[in-house]
Short mmCIF file of C-alpha atoms in Angstrom, two decimals:
data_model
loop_
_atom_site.label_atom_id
_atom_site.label_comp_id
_atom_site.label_asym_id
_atom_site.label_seq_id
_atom_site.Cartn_x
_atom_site.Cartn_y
_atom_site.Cartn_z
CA UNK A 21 0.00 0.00 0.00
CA UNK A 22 2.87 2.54 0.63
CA UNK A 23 4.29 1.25 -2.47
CA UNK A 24 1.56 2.51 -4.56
CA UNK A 25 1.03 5.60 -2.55
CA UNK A 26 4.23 6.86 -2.86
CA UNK A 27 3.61 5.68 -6.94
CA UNK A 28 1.00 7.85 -7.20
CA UNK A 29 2.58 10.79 -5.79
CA UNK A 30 5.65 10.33 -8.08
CA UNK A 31 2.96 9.96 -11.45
CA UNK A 32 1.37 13.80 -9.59
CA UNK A 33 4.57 15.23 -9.31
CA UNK A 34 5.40 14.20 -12.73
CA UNK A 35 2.13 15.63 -14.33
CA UNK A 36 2.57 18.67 -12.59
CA UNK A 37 6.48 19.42 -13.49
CA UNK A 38 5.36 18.14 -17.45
CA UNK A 39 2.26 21.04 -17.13
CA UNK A 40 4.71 23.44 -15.83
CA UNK A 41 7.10 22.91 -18.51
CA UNK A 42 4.78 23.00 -21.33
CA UNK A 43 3.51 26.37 -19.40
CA UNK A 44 6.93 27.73 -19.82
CA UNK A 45 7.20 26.64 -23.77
CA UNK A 46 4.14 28.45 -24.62
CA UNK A 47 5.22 31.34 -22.44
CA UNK A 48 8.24 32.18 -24.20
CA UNK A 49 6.69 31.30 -27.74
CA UNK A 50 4.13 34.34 -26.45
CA UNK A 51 7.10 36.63 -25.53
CA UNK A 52 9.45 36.12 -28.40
CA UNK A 53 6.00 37.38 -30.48
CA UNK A 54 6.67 40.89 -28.98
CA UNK A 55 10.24 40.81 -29.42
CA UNK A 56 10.09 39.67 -33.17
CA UNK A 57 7.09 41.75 -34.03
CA UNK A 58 7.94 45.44 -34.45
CA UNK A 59 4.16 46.99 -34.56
CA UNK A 60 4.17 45.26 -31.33
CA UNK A 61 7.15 46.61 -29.76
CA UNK A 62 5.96 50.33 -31.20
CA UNK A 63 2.54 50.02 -29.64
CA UNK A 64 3.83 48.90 -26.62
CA UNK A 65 6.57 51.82 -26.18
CA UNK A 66 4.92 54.05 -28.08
CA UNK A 67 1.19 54.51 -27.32
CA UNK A 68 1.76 55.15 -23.36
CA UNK A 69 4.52 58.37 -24.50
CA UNK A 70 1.79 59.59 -27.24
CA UNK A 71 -1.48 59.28 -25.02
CA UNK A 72 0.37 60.96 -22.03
CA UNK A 73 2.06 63.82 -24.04
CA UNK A 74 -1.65 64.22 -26.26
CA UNK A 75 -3.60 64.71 -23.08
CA UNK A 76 -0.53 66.92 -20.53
CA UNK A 77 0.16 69.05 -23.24
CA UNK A 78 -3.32 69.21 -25.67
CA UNK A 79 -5.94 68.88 -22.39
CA UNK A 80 -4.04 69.81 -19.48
CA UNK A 81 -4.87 73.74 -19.42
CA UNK A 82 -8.72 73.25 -19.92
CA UNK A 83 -9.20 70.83 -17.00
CA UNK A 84 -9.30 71.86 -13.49
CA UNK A 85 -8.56 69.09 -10.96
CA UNK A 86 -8.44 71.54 -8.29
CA UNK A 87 -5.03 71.32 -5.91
CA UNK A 88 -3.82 68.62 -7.83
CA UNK A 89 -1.67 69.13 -10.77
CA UNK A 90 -3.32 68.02 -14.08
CA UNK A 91 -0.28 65.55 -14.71
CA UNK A 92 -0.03 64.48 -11.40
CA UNK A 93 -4.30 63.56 -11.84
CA UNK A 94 -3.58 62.11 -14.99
CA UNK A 95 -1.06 59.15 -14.76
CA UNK A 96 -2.75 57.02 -12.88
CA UNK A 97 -5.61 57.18 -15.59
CA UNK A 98 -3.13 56.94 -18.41
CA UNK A 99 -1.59 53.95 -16.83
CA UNK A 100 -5.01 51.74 -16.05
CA UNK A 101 -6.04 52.68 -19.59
CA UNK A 102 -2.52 51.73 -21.23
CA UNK A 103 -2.68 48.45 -19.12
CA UNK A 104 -6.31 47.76 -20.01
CA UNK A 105 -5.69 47.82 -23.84
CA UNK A 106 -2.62 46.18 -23.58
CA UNK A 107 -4.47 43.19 -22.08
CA UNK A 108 -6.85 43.02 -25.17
CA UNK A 109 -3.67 41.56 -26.89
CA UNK A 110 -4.50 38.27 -25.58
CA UNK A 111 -7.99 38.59 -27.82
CA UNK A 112 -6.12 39.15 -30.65
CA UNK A 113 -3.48 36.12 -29.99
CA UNK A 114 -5.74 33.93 -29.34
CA UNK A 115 -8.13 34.44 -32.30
CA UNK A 116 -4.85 34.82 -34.25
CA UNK A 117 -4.29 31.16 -33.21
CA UNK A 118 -8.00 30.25 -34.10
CA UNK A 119 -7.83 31.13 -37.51
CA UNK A 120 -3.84 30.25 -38.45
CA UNK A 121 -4.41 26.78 -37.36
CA UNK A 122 -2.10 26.93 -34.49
CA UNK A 123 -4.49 24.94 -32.36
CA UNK A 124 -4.64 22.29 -34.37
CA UNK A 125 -1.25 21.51 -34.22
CA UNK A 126 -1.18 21.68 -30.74
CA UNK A 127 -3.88 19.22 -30.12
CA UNK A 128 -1.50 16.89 -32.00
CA UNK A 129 0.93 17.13 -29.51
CA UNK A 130 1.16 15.70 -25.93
CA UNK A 131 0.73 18.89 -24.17
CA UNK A 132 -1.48 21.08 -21.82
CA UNK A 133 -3.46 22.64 -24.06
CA UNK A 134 -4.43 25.43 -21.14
CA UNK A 135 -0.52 26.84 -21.77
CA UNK A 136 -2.32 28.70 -24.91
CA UNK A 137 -4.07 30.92 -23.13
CA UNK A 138 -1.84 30.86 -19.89
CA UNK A 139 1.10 32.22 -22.21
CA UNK A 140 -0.58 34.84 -24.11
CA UNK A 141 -2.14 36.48 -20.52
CA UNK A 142 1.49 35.95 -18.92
CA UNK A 143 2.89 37.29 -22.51
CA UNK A 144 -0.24 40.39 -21.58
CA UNK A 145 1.33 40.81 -18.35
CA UNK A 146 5.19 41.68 -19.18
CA UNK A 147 4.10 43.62 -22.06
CA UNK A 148 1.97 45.97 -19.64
CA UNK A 149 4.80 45.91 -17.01
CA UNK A 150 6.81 47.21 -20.10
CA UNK A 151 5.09 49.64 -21.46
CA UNK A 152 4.27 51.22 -17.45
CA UNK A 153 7.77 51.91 -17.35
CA UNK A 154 8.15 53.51 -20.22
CA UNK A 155 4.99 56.00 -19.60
CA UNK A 156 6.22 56.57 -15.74
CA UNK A 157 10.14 57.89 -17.17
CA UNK A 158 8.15 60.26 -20.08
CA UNK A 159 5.41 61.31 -17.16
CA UNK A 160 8.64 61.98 -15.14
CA UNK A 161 10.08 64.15 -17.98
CA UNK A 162 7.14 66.12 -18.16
CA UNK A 163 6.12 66.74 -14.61
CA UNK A 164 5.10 64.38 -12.82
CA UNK A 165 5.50 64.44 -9.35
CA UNK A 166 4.84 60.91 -7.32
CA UNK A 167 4.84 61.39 -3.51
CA UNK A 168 4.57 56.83 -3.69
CA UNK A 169 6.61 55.12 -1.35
CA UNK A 170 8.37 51.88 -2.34
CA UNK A 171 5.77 49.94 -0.58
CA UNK A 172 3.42 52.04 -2.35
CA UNK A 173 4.92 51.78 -5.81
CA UNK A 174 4.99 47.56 -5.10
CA UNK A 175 1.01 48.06 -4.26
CA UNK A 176 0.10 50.31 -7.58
CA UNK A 177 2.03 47.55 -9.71
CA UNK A 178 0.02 44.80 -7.97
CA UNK A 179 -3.36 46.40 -8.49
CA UNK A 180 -1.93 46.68 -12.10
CA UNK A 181 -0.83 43.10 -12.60
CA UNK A 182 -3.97 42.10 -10.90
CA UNK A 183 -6.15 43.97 -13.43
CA UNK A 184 -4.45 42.79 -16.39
CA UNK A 185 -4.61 39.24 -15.13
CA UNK A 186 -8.56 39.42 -15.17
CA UNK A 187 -8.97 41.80 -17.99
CA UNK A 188 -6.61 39.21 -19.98
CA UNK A 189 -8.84 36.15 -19.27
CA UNK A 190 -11.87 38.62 -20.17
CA UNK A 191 -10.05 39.01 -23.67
CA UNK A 192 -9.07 35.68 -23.79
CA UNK A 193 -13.19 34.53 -23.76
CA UNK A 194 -13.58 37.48 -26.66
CA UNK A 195 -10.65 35.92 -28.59
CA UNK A 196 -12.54 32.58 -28.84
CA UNK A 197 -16.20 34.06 -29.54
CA UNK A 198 -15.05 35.91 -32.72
CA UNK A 199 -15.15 34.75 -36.02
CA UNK A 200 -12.37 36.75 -36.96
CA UNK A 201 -9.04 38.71 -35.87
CA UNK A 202 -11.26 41.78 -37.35
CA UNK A 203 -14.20 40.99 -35.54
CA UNK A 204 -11.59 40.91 -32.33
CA UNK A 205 -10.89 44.64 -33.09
CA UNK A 206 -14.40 45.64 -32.14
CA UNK A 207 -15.33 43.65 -29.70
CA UNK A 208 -12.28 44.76 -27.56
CA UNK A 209 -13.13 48.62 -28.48
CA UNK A 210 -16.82 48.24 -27.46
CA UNK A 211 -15.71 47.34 -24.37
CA UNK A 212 -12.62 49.30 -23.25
CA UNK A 213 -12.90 52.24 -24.53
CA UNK A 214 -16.38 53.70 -23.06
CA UNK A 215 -15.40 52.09 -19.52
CA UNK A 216 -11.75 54.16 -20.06
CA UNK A 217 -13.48 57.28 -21.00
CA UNK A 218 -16.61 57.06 -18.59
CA UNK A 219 -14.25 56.84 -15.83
CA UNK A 220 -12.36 59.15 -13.41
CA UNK A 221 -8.95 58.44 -15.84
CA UNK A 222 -9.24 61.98 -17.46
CA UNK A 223 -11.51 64.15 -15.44
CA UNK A 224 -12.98 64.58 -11.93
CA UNK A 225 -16.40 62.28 -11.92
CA UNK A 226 -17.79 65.97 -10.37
CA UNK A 227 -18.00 67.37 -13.63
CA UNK A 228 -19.64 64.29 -15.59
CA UNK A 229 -23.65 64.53 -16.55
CA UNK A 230 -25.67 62.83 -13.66
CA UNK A 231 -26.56 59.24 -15.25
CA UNK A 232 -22.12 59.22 -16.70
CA UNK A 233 -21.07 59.63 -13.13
CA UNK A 234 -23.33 57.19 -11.13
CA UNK A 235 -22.07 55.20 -13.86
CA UNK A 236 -18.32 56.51 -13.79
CA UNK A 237 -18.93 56.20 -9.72
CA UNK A 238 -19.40 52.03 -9.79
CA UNK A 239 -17.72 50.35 -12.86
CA UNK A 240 -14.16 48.55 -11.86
CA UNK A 241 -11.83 51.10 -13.97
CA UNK A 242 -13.01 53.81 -11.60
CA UNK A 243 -12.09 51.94 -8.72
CA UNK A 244 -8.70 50.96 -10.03
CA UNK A 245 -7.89 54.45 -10.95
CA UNK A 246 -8.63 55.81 -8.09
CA UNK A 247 -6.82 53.51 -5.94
CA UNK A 248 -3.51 53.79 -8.20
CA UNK A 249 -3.97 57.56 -8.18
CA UNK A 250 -4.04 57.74 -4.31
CA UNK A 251 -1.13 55.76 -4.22
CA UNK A 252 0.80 57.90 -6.35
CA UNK A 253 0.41 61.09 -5.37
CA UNK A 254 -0.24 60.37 -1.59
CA UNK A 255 -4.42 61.51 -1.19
CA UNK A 256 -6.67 58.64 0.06
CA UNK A 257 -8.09 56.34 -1.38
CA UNK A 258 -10.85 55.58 0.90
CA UNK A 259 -12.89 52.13 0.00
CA UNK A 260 -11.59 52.14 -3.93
CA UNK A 261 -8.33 49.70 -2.93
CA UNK A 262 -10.84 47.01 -1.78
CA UNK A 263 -13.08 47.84 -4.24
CA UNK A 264 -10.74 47.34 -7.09
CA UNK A 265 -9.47 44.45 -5.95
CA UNK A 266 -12.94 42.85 -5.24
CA UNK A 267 -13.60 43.34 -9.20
CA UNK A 268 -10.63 42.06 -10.67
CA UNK A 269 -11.24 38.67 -8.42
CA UNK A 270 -15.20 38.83 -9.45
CA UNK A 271 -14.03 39.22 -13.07
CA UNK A 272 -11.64 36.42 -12.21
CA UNK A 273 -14.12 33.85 -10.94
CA UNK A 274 -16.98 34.67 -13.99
CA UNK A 275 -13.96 35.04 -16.92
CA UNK A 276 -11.87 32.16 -15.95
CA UNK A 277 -14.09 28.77 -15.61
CA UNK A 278 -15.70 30.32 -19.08
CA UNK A 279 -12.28 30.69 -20.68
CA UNK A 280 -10.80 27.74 -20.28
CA UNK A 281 -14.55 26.07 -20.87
CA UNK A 282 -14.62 27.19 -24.26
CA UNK A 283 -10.98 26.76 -25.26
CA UNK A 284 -11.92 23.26 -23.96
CA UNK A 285 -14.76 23.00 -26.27
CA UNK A 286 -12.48 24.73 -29.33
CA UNK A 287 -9.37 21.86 -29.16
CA UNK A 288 -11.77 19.16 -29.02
CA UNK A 289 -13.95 19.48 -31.93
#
């Protein structure tokens, strides 16, 4: 009997250490995508320095955010919204995958077909850490001011890995309901870019119509933004910490299971 225990905990190790391995396979097939595409590398150094210099520079006289400089206000919007469409990408992978075949190949080969998905969102991930840094130094350049302290700084890139995690698996669902890598391109934009814009990221919710604040006041970006901007520039952040993190983990719980259902469904056919 303690034979075949210790047999079955040898086989359990063994699966595990073969899942992790095929997980790290598909993880750096995911990465060396960014590093050998160059429209990816642009968008992801390049979009963060042209949406931060557009709105300091272009929007930053006409808004008042009353004691707090209009840079200072802004970064913490700029940086959920960068980090929000950067974790679309895993939509556009994954559909990418879809149509080119990819996953047929894979389901060929003895391999945890979850590392797909698990190495485009991880892919999602570094990409966003990426392309933070890069916004931060040009916010930097141009004014900004942080007042974060490291433990701080270590808590706003949390919040941000923990939003891209669940807006990744979000994408990921998207990525395998559309028919096509064009149909991707909507789906993502319907989605992002009124919760971006009917948020907090670019102007105080006090100046927002009645029926765009209540619902600027209780979507998840809100909440996010608010608790990275509080953070950053040392003001309190009252119940939108908790609040943000109680989304991404609801987001989580609903995207995941239905992810990995339907990828399930897609490699089996």
């Amino acid at each position: 009997m303690a034979q075949a225990t210790a047999t079955t905990v040898v086989r359990s190790r063994s699966r595990v250490m073969n899942v992790l391995s095929d997980y790290g396979v598909l993880i750096k097939r995911s990465l060396l995508h960014i590093i050998k595409s160059p429209d990816q590398l642009l968008g992801t150094l390049f979009q963060p320095i042209m949406f931060t210099l557009l709105f300091v520079f272009v929007f930053g006289g006409a808004i008042n955010t009353g004691g707090v400089s209009y840079v200072n206000y802004l970064i913490a919007g700029i940086l959920v919204q960068t980090v929000a469409f950067g974790a679309t990408m895993t939509a556009f992978e994954v559909a990418n995958d879809m149509q080119r075949g990819i996953i047929e190949r894979f389901k060929s080969l003895p391999m945890a077909a979850s590392g797909v998905l698990v190495g485009h969102i991880t892919a999602d991930i570094v990409r966003n850490f990426a392309s933070a840094i890069v916004m931060i130094i040009v916010a930097l350049i141009v004014g900004f001011r942080p007042e974060a302290s490291f433990v701080d700084w270590l808590l706003v890139f949390g919040i941000l890995a923990l939003f891209t995690f669940a807006v990744s698996w979000l994408s990921a669902i998207l990525g395998l309901l559309a028919k096509s890598v064009e149909a991707v391109q909507w789906l993502t934009f319907i989605i992002i870019f009124p919760m971006t814009f009917a948020s907090s990221a670019f102007v105080p919710l006090a100046t927002m119509s009645p029926g765009i604040r209540a619902f600027a006041e209780n979507q998840p970006m809100t909440h996010v933004i608010e608790a990275v901007r509080g953070l950053l520039i040392g003001t309190p952040i009252g119940n939108h910490g908790w609040w943000a993190v109680v989304w991404c983990l609801g987001i989580l719980i609903v995207a995941f299971p239905i992810a990995v259902r339907l990828f399930a469904n897609k490699t089996t056919k």
